[in-house]
Amino acid sequence: MFAFLFVGRAAFAQQARLTGTVISEEDGLPIPGVSVVIKGTFTGTTTDINGSYTLPGVSPESIIQFSFIGMKTMEVTYSGQLVIDVTLSPEATGLDEVVVIGYGTVKKKDVTGAVSTVGSTTIDRLKPVKVEEALQGTITGVNVTPQSGAPGAGLDIRIRGISTNGDASPVVIIDGYQGDLNTLNPNDIETITVLKDAQAAIYGTVGANGIILVTTKSGKKNMPTRVDINSSFGMQETTRVLPLLNATEYAVILNESYAANGQDLPYPDISGLGEGTDWQGELFESAPIMDNNVRLYGGSNNMNYSFSASDLRQDGIIGGDKTGFQRNTARLALGADLASWLKFNSTLTYTYINRSSINDFGLGSVLFNAVNMPATVPIYLPNGDFNLAPANLGIEIINPLQQIANTFNDYNLNKWNGNVGFDASFAKHFTATARIGFNTTTDKYKSFSKQVDYGGKVFDVPRSSVYESRSNYNDYTFDAFLTYDNTLDKTHHITGTLGTTVYKNWGDNLGATGWDIPNNSWEFADISLANGLVDSKTTGSFSYDQRRLSYFLRGQYDYRGKYLASVMIRRDASTKFGPENAVAYFPSATLGWIISDEDFMGGFEKLNLLKFRLSYGRLGSDKIGDYRYISTLNGEGTYVLDGQLVTGRAIGPLANPSIKWEQSQQFDVGIDLHYFNDRLEFMADYFIKTTEDLLIGSIPVSGIFGTSAPGAAAPTANAGTVRNSGFEFSAGYRGMVGKDFSYQVNYNLTLLNNEVLEVKNGTGFVDGGSFGVGQPLPARMQVGFPIGYFYGYQTDGIFQNQAEVDAHPSQIALGAEAKPGDIRFVDINKDGALTSADRTNIGSPIPASLMGLNLTLKYKNFDFTAYAFASLGNEIVRNYERTQPNVNRMAYIMDRWTGEGTSNEVPRVTTAATANNIFSDFYVEDGSYVRLQRMVLGYRLPENTSMKIGIREIRFYAAINNLFTLTKYQGFDPAASSGAPVGSGFDDGFYPAARTYIFGFNINI
Amino acid sequence: MIKNIFNKTVLTGLLFIAAFFFSCSDDFVKVSPEYSIDSENYFNSQDDYYMALVASYDLLQATYVNVIVGEIASDNTLCGGESPTDVIGWQQIDDMIHTPVNSNLKDVWNWMFAGVQRTNYFMEFKDKIEFEGKAQMIAEVRFLRAYYYFELVKWFGPVPLKLDKRFQLGDETSIPRSPVEDVYAAIENDLTLAIADLAETPPTVGRVSKGAAQALLGKAYLYQNNPAKYPLAAAELEKVILSGKYSLATNYNDMWEMEGENGPESVFEVQYTDVEGAGFGCLQCSEGNVAVGFSGVRGYVGPLFTPGFSFNVPVQKAVDAFEPGDLRKDVTILDIEAWAADQGASYTTGNEHTGYFNRKYLPRKRRPEAQNDLNLTNPNNYRAIRYADVLLMAAEAFNRSGDDAKAQTYVNLVRRRAFGDLNHDITLTGPALLDAILQERYVELMGEGHRFFDLVRTGKAAEEIDGFVTGKHELFPVPQEEIEFSNGNWQQNPNY
């Protein structure tokens, strides 16, 4: 693809003067501002307004380098010419670049669906620990939420909203076979392509939540071996510490709450209490993170190879060595041309993961204890032992440092995955591809329950035990397909693809508990040493086997590259579908119109591309439970006879023989616009995604069916519909100022609207989530509202005096009669009384908009990158405050109501019965946030300096992750989410994200 | 050249044929789950029936909620707990402000119907095969079904009846709530048929005996408030008394300890154990007595007992109901202040602290084998039907049928055990005797979950229970979700 022209006029001179002109291949016009440099020196100049340059003092055999942004860099060896004229052609990183779309590739220009990519450059700039993090803020329509800030924690990806109340995660295809993102080393990835609309329909029943296609790095032909080394070291600290009461403030509040209920003051003398224990300060610590990667790659004439290895170690900011994550990978990729018509490619990856964790989520987690422990309680007793949490704090709260000291667990994973594939161009216009990819994983987990007495708490362990589990997971994906590609008459370009995919996923697990660990110590915690006996079953196991068989056909057509169309259809059969619905069909179509190629658009010179896209299709999801169409006796029916446990047999979950896949109809219309030699890129999409036949599991049914018996559950039925609609917009601009400074700015915006259209289960809603202790379920999937919206009471300030209480309907049904200082709830249905029927929509965890902004600046050898991400409109429920009279409180309680007119937001404190703790919008906070994910400043050593020691490039960099988060949310981290469609958004004390200060280097040899 | 293409094509063609063979047909995806048993093809051996029988017993353990809420609803105890909003559903029932939206009432409905459904599963296939001992098993299943329906009719009144097969999807909109008389008729029928086939001594401890079925039948007759049934009740209960298989325990205290489980006074006892772990996620799955942990003394450290959640706390009025010299008082009521002072124990106080606890069902010292969550795995069995209860019911039934002599005999057996002497016999007759018998039920059965239903059926609830509204609170409301599921087929109980 090199099209250059050079005219050389021979002349012989040493250290001569060189002149010439640079023109553009596209229009033949001269290009000003082209950098003309003698390679390896600082000698250079730029072309003037006429595209001409003059370079004095050029020695023979030097290489003249011509570079300009957006153009391919040209190098010409000087061998005595007087004049070197050069024609530059546009860089292929524009529209000729090839994009993977599933069972094939298309040129970026010809893409007719909503497809976005993230390349290795972006991944390298973000240097995520887990791949999913690279999709946050970089692709429109994609929302990534961490499940916890703990090392090794998982992340949930949602493409174009939450389209199901089941598993809404997209399927990941790695090098053509189904795989898993969370064990991948991000440094091994070349590109990630996200198929967001009906373009994914070729994946049929796995396409409804979007498809993520990952292409891993391979070697390059005709390249001498290169070595890339990437290393970094960072220190992590917490991004947030909650403002809590100190010992004196706590005593004041407690005295007031006891007095309000007529009880004696617990702290008659508060003068000597001072600050007390800073539990959070004791728990949070700085923790290191180290990441080392090396890669060797290259290729000969008909072979290419890439070998890489990595080691990542991360400690947690809470828990020291009790929360740690280690990942080691080794990977080999080979490609070879076995014959001129036969290509072979293969990869093999080994991954090892080791992880330990603490209770970091929910009632009883370490942070929950730290937040609720009063500052008046010292951590240690005078003799050095841990101080037990007082009994008057309830039975759950324990000393969090003691909790960590008594937590022992270990998780190890060994995974092999790889693929082998052949592409045979066996006849003109025909290519046959056959490939098989596999994953096989074994993991083991051990957890030691040390015998410990916390002083009458629910976490007391009277008898030590160890739990061990071993699992084995395997799967393979086999593809075989035929591609026909031909251009008739130079105007009609046709591509046809016909093929089959076979997928099998199977595995098993064995778990066991051993009792009475010698010396009550982790060193001896193993089933081989645990000789204690119990009367009940101590072992458990499960196994599964799921398969899918698919056939697909796709036809693509374009007329002179201007009018584009494609149609596809896929047939799927899966073990998950009931016998009445065994086979599914998914058709779809996409259209494209490159308006900028039309004659009537000739006048717009600067316009490189204006493309209009349209797509519509049906996709499916089979992420439902197994064998829901069979009623099996896997319930629990245990009784006690003759003083012994006797096991019976009972029906488990109720069956549904007509169970089928979830189906989504997706519509997308979009525009792509490239301007100024592709320097300005702009993309906009509008989409509507309606997903029906949602598998609502455990559909609440009448209790008469016995579904709440032990081990039983209500049936799953296809009974719901959800619609996601929205707008995606992204804009990017890159430019240069002078020859030394270049910049690139990208902004993307996604606006999302989610609404549940149907829930056919008798009551019209499904509830879930949990708030407080013993309170009704606080989240719902209900017609007319976003999925998972918060269902509770609306508040209207605080009662300031008794007259206001009397003027308001009675709140007795909510738990207690209101008194001045209590929250006033709104009588939504205006029936004159506050009852559970007055609950309403008080918020939603789904953000209304997501934004990403990133900036890259380069000046000479310095580079600077900043990535920021924002989520706006999502709400979070504050659920980490234990409603118990003696626990610690958040600092906002200092603004409580203490008399008429003192506060209209925070109610009075008292130990008496009030309705203030029921789920209402008092607990719902705005979780919108802007987070500066990453800022990197790098310096590349000048080439001639590094070349002296034989290294192509050395770059040092300093980076900060999560430098700041702007948010009104009071909790630990507004980004974290449990990922559940109904029930997320309730913060039980999320382990917060870490701010990391990193120093690292890249060496490319 | 041509040869090359030929070879290429042949090679690729063969490859592809191989590929399609490998990918096979749709049968590839038709897999049966490994290691699973299909519910419609079960009941092929005696063992299968036995296991289904055991599963039918399982839901008896979930009746802990019936016991504790029955106490809280009555004038025996206050709800208690950690704070005024701890287990809101129970707090509201205690104050008689409960509504159809009450997760704990939903549990009673759900768990009792789950029991019915399991017995119906057995009954649906009862004729599939023949084997020796089947009649006994069927009889036990009938007893269990009657037990669950008896709970349902006491709590909710009219309930949907189905007796031949399991409830199927669609029944909730078509099967009506049968009137109370019909439900009792079904209970009587089940028990009568069961009695015919039950052994007097069951094959293993914990299974149903003939006496248990007779006692339950007598109780069902008595509870209907139907004068025609009182003589039937009296006759049935007398059979239990005259069988000679049961007797009053001589040491009232020891009857409630571990050693006293399944003793001579137990006519029917719900069995529990502490060897299986339990969690709050599935309280009905616990093999332990959840009510016991909930009733325990908050923050207790001391001899004999272990701590609990301080629910179900007896009130002074109940304590004062015992006459002087009544040996049952100190076994029924634990005066924690006195005990702590005497034994050097310590405790903390919860919501609505009265200073008293339900000593019969209080958590005792636990074995090392006891599994977590200790609060949910107490092994105290629930003495569902005691011989004393049978005697008192017989006394009441005889009095109401006109035979005061027999009534006095039976009630005085209970009195003599209670006072340890012959000086506290009752000699009243007629309505005064009835009141005395009912008073005796009050103190004898305190803490066992019967008081509320005794007050309701004798029309005394409004005067004894604060907040009780006649014409409303005799029945508990059918859970709101059930009304909605029935789509108009079921109406809510009056005034809810």
GROMACS .gro file of C-alpha atoms in nm, chain A residues 521-731:
model
  211
  521SER     CA    1  -0.434  -2.296   6.399
  522TRP     CA    2  -0.426  -2.215   6.027
  523GLU     CA    3  -0.098  -2.404   5.991
  524PHE     CA    4  -0.282  -2.725   6.067
  525ALA     CA    5  -0.609  -2.640   5.898
  526ASP     CA    6  -0.656  -2.922   5.654
  527ILE     CA    7  -0.908  -3.201   5.620
  528SER     CA    8  -0.629  -3.456   5.646
  529LEU     CA    9  -0.570  -3.347   6.006
  530ALA     CA   10  -0.927  -3.275   6.109
  531ASN     CA   11  -1.050  -3.582   6.294
  532GLY     CA   12  -1.364  -3.449   6.461
  533LEU     CA   13  -1.698  -3.612   6.387
  534VAL     CA   14  -2.044  -3.467   6.355
  535ASP     CA   15  -2.383  -3.622   6.305
  536SER     CA   16  -2.471  -3.439   5.989
  537LYS     CA   17  -2.355  -3.449   5.630
  538THR     CA   18  -2.014  -3.283   5.587
  539THR     CA   19  -1.971  -3.314   5.213
  540GLY     CA   20  -2.140  -3.179   4.905
  541SER     CA   21  -2.091  -3.186   4.532
  542PHE     CA   22  -2.242  -3.074   4.205
  543SER     CA   23  -2.186  -3.134   3.838
  544TYR     CA   24  -2.324  -2.982   3.521
  545ASP     CA   25  -2.320  -3.032   3.148
  546GLN     CA   26  -2.458  -2.772   2.907
  547ARG     CA   27  -2.439  -2.772   2.532
  548ARG     CA   28  -2.536  -2.551   2.244
  549LEU     CA   29  -2.555  -2.628   1.872
  550SER     CA   30  -2.586  -2.342   1.626
  551TYR     CA   31  -2.604  -2.284   1.254
  552PHE     CA   32  -2.567  -1.942   1.097
  553LEU     CA   33  -2.581  -1.773   0.760
  554ARG     CA   34  -2.482  -1.418   0.676
  555GLY     CA   35  -2.484  -1.226   0.351
  556GLN     CA   36  -2.318  -0.890   0.302
  557TYR     CA   37  -2.353  -0.675  -0.005
  558ASP     CA   38  -2.227  -0.337  -0.105
  559TYR     CA   39  -2.271  -0.136  -0.424
  560ARG     CA   40  -1.950   0.048  -0.508
  561GLY     CA   41  -1.877   0.068  -0.136
  562LYS     CA   42  -2.147   0.330  -0.111
  563TYR     CA   43  -2.464   0.137  -0.029
  564LEU     CA   44  -2.414  -0.141   0.219
  565ALA     CA   45  -2.644  -0.410   0.347
  566SER     CA   46  -2.619  -0.730   0.543
  567VAL     CA   47  -2.861  -0.993   0.659
  568MET     CA   48  -2.805  -1.279   0.898
  569ILE     CA   49  -2.994  -1.562   1.052
  570ARG     CA   50  -2.896  -1.805   1.323
  571ARG     CA   51  -3.052  -2.123   1.454
  572ASP     CA   52  -2.976  -2.234   1.810
  573ALA     CA   53  -3.057  -2.540   2.013
  574SER     CA   54  -2.955  -2.552   2.378
  575THR     CA   55  -2.979  -2.788   2.674
  576LYS     CA   56  -3.137  -2.505   2.867
  577PHE     CA   57  -3.453  -2.489   2.657
  578GLY     CA   58  -3.755  -2.694   2.754
  579PRO     CA   59  -3.882  -2.966   2.522
  580GLU     CA   60  -4.167  -2.748   2.401
  581ASN     CA   61  -3.929  -2.478   2.276
  582ALA     CA   62  -3.617  -2.661   2.174
  583VAL     CA   63  -3.503  -2.449   1.877
  584ALA     CA   64  -3.467  -2.075   1.838
  585TYR     CA   65  -3.420  -1.858   1.527
  586PHE     CA   66  -3.265  -1.514   1.526
  587PRO     CA   67  -3.278  -1.301   1.211
  588SER     CA   68  -3.141  -0.952   1.163
  589ALA     CA   69  -3.049  -0.696   0.902
  590THR     CA   70  -2.823  -0.392   0.883
  591LEU     CA   71  -2.800  -0.113   0.629
  592GLY     CA   72  -2.541   0.154   0.559
  593TRP     CA   73  -2.516   0.451   0.331
  594ILE     CA   74  -2.187   0.627   0.284
  595ILE     CA   75  -2.330   0.966   0.204
  596SER     CA   76  -1.987   1.122   0.164
  597ASP     CA   77  -1.921   0.905  -0.141
  598GLU     CA   78  -2.217   1.048  -0.326
  599ASP     CA   79  -2.154   1.288  -0.609
  600PHE     CA   80  -2.370   1.555  -0.458
  601MET     CA   81  -2.135   1.560  -0.160
  602GLY     CA   82  -1.834   1.652  -0.373
  603GLY     CA   83  -1.825   2.010  -0.247
  604PHE     CA   84  -1.742   1.914   0.109
  605GLU     CA   85  -1.368   1.867   0.076
  606LYS     CA   86  -1.280   1.846   0.438
  607LEU     CA   87  -1.544   1.582   0.495
  608ASN     CA   88  -1.377   1.241   0.491
  609LEU     CA   89  -1.673   1.035   0.587
  610LEU     CA   90  -2.042   1.076   0.649
  611LYS     CA   91  -2.208   0.743   0.701
  612PHE     CA   92  -2.561   0.661   0.797
  613ARG     CA   93  -2.633   0.327   0.966
  614LEU     CA   94  -2.947   0.133   1.043
  615SER     CA   95  -2.988  -0.204   1.204
  616TYR     CA   96  -3.269  -0.419   1.334
  617GLY     CA   97  -3.277  -0.774   1.455
  618ARG     CA   98  -3.366  -1.037   1.708
  619LEU     CA   99  -3.116  -1.175   1.953
  620GLY     CA  100  -3.145  -1.410   2.245
  621SER     CA  101  -3.001  -1.497   2.581
  622ASP     CA  102  -2.980  -1.845   2.730
  623LYS     CA  103  -2.823  -1.747   3.061
  624ILE     CA  104  -3.091  -1.922   3.261
  625GLY     CA  105  -3.067  -2.199   3.516
  626ASP     CA  106  -3.022  -2.557   3.406
  627TYR     CA  107  -3.301  -2.809   3.372
  628ARG     CA  108  -3.577  -2.576   3.477
  629TYR     CA  109  -3.814  -2.790   3.274
  630ILE     CA  110  -3.757  -3.095   3.488
  631SER     CA  111  -3.905  -3.125   3.834
  632THR     CA  112  -3.639  -3.300   4.034
  633LEU     CA  113  -3.637  -3.423   4.390
  634ASN     CA  114  -3.348  -3.207   4.496
  635GLY     CA  115  -3.537  -3.033   4.770
  636GLU     CA  116  -3.457  -3.074   5.137
  637GLY     CA  117  -3.661  -3.299   5.359
  638THR     CA  118  -3.475  -3.366   5.680
  639TYR     CA  119  -3.627  -3.459   6.014
  640VAL     CA  120  -3.508  -3.600   6.343
  641LEU     CA  121  -3.613  -3.951   6.439
  642ASP     CA  122  -3.472  -4.144   6.733
  643GLY     CA  123  -3.262  -3.838   6.800
  644GLN     CA  124  -3.080  -3.867   6.468
  645LEU     CA  125  -3.104  -3.660   6.154
  646VAL     CA  126  -3.286  -3.854   5.886
  647THR     CA  127  -3.281  -3.741   5.526
  648GLY     CA  128  -3.593  -3.762   5.320
  649ARG     CA  129  -3.664  -3.667   4.961
  650ALA     CA  130  -3.868  -3.369   4.851
  651ILE     CA  131  -3.944  -3.170   4.542
  652GLY     CA  132  -3.701  -2.890   4.467
  653PRO     CA  133  -3.776  -2.594   4.243
  654LEU     CA  134  -4.101  -2.633   4.051
  655ALA     CA  135  -4.059  -2.717   3.685
  656ASN     CA  136  -4.170  -2.537   3.373
  657PRO     CA  137  -4.159  -2.747   3.054
  658SER     CA  138  -4.220  -2.453   2.824
  659ILE     CA  139  -3.915  -2.262   2.933
  660LYS     CA  140  -3.734  -2.081   2.654
  661TRP     CA  141  -3.468  -1.821   2.587
  662GLU     CA  142  -3.505  -1.450   2.651
  663GLN     CA  143  -3.548  -1.258   2.329
  664SER     CA  144  -3.458  -0.901   2.246
  665GLN     CA  145  -3.559  -0.686   1.953
  666GLN     CA  146  -3.291  -0.428   1.889
  667PHE     CA  147  -3.312  -0.123   1.670
  668ASP     CA  148  -3.029   0.117   1.607
  669VAL     CA  149  -2.980   0.420   1.385
  670GLY     CA  150  -2.646   0.595   1.373
  671ILE     CA  151  -2.422   0.843   1.202
  672ASP     CA  152  -2.045   0.848   1.165
  673LEU     CA  153  -1.871   1.166   1.064
  674HIS     CA  154  -1.500   1.213   0.996
  675TYR     CA  155  -1.360   1.553   0.917
  676PHE     CA  156  -1.023   1.715   0.853
  677ASN     CA  157  -0.837   1.405   0.738
  678ASP     CA  158  -1.000   1.200   1.006
  679ARG     CA  159  -0.868   1.437   1.268
  680LEU     CA  160  -1.219   1.504   1.388
  681GLU     CA  161  -1.431   1.195   1.442
  682PHE     CA  162  -1.786   1.205   1.553
  683MET     CA  163  -2.035   0.926   1.609
  684ALA     CA  164  -2.395   0.928   1.726
  685ASP     CA  165  -2.645   0.645   1.775
  686TYR     CA  166  -2.999   0.616   1.890
  687PHE     CA  167  -3.114   0.272   2.001
  688ILE     CA  168  -3.418   0.093   2.131
  689LYS     CA  169  -3.372  -0.248   2.282
  690THR     CA  170  -3.677  -0.439   2.399
  691THR     CA  171  -3.613  -0.767   2.574
  692GLU     CA  172  -3.908  -0.996   2.631
  693ASP     CA  173  -3.969  -1.344   2.770
  694LEU     CA  174  -3.749  -1.249   3.058
  695LEU     CA  175  -3.689  -1.553   3.266
  696ILE     CA  176  -3.826  -1.449   3.597
  697GLY     CA  177  -3.694  -1.711   3.831
  698SER     CA  178  -3.880  -1.806   4.144
  699ILE     CA  179  -4.180  -1.618   4.016
  700PRO     CA  180  -4.367  -1.541   4.332
  701VAL     CA  181  -4.652  -1.780   4.326
  702SER     CA  182  -4.911  -1.858   4.586
  703GLY     CA  183  -4.776  -2.032   4.896
  704ILE     CA  184  -5.011  -2.322   4.837
  705PHE     CA  185  -4.763  -2.473   4.593
  706GLY     CA  186  -4.514  -2.537   4.868
  707THR     CA  187  -4.240  -2.333   4.707
  708SER     CA  188  -4.111  -2.206   5.041
  709ALA     CA  189  -4.045  -2.555   5.169
  710PRO     CA  190  -3.678  -2.619   5.243
  711GLY     CA  191  -3.492  -2.665   4.915
  712ALA     CA  192  -3.797  -2.580   4.706
  713ALA     CA  193  -3.844  -2.275   4.491
  714ALA     CA  194  -4.109  -2.129   4.269
  715PRO     CA  195  -4.088  -2.205   3.897
  716THR     CA  196  -3.909  -1.997   3.641
  717ALA     CA  197  -4.123  -1.867   3.360
  718ASN     CA  198  -4.071  -1.638   3.065
  719ALA     CA  199  -4.278  -1.358   3.200
  720GLY     CA  200  -4.120  -1.018   3.176
  721THR     CA  201  -4.031  -0.742   2.931
  722VAL     CA  202  -3.782  -0.460   2.971
  723ARG     CA  203  -3.699  -0.179   2.733
  724ASN     CA  204  -3.373   0.010   2.721
  725SER     CA  205  -3.349   0.308   2.493
  726GLY     CA  206  -3.095   0.579   2.463
  727PHE     CA  207  -2.856   0.789   2.280
  728GLU     CA  208  -2.481   0.747   2.235
  729PHE     CA  209  -2.250   1.020   2.123
  730SER     CA  210  -1.876   1.035   2.091
  731ALA     CA  211  -1.641   1.295   1.954
   0.00000   0.00000   0.00000
